Amino acid sequence: MASPMRVLAAAALSFAVAVLVAGCASGPVGTAPESTGDPSGGPGQSSGDSDDMEGTLLDDGRRFAVVTRGSSTCVPQVDQVDADGQTVSVTLADPADDGDRVCTDDLAPRASIGALPEGVNPTTEITLQVAYGDLRDDVDLDGDPSFSGVPGSPTEYLPTAGWVDDATLVLLTWGSSGCPPVVESVEVAGSAGTATFVTDDQQACTMDMVPRATLIDLGDDAVDDDAFVLTLVGGGLDGTVDVRG
């Protein structure tokens, strides 16, 4: 990982249903162009800088995120996770092709969320050994003594976040898999930032409850990460959270 992790805590989201609503729309408004060739050499294929992976811990130490590069609309899923002490083996796989899936022909960072196995201690250093197709990379994660979550225990459904480099964080929220958060704008001023999300009250959403990963790029703005406060606006995520580290 390029920099120390930070943990983001906010008010709990109250949501618990498991029925799907047919015809759910997903993702940003607009139609993704059909892929005419993956610039990364195909899912999980080697392509120089696209091999590099990053990661962070989330959900008060219960979960992790792995950031890869490839099609922004075909995010790899965490397929298998095993642990040997503080070494965690993670296998990523492309989402199942249901015949309607279209992958954009871009090369963007994507975050995949997985749960740490029981017995792993998130307060000390963890090494993720990640396999994705023919790609292999080790991602070292600094433990955080402030974590109180125990891998394998139930989540509290709180939005959390961790840094994956000096200007980019992964925000973990909980809600509909068919209506993931879409960032509209980001503003940063020293020790405070505001992330505004698209709000679409007419959008049909699946009525499930899943972890959603959103990458937020703070750009070239100078960030005072000793006491960073992030305000979430819109998209049903309104609230103010402290980013500690």
Short mmCIF file of C-alpha atoms in Angstrom, two decimals, residues 4 7 47 49 67 69 94 97 130 232 243:
data_model
loop_
_atom_site.label_atom_id
_atom_site.label_comp_id
_atom_site.label_asym_id
_atom_site.label_seq_id
_atom_site.Cartn_x
_atom_site.Cartn_y
_atom_site.Cartn_z
CA PRO A 4 -0.93 4.49 5.81
CA VAL A 7 -10.55 4.55 8.82
CA SER A 47 -0.04 -5.09 -19.18
CA ASP A 49 1.67 -0.72 -14.97
CA VAL A 67 -7.66 -2.13 -6.30
CA ARG A 69 -7.00 -1.75 -13.22
CA ASP A 94 -14.42 -11.64 -13.39
CA ASP A 97 -21.35 -13.21 -18.04
CA VAL A 130 -3.61 -11.62 -4.75
CA LEU A 232 -20.94 12.99 2.27
CA VAL A 243 -10.88 10.08 8.70
#
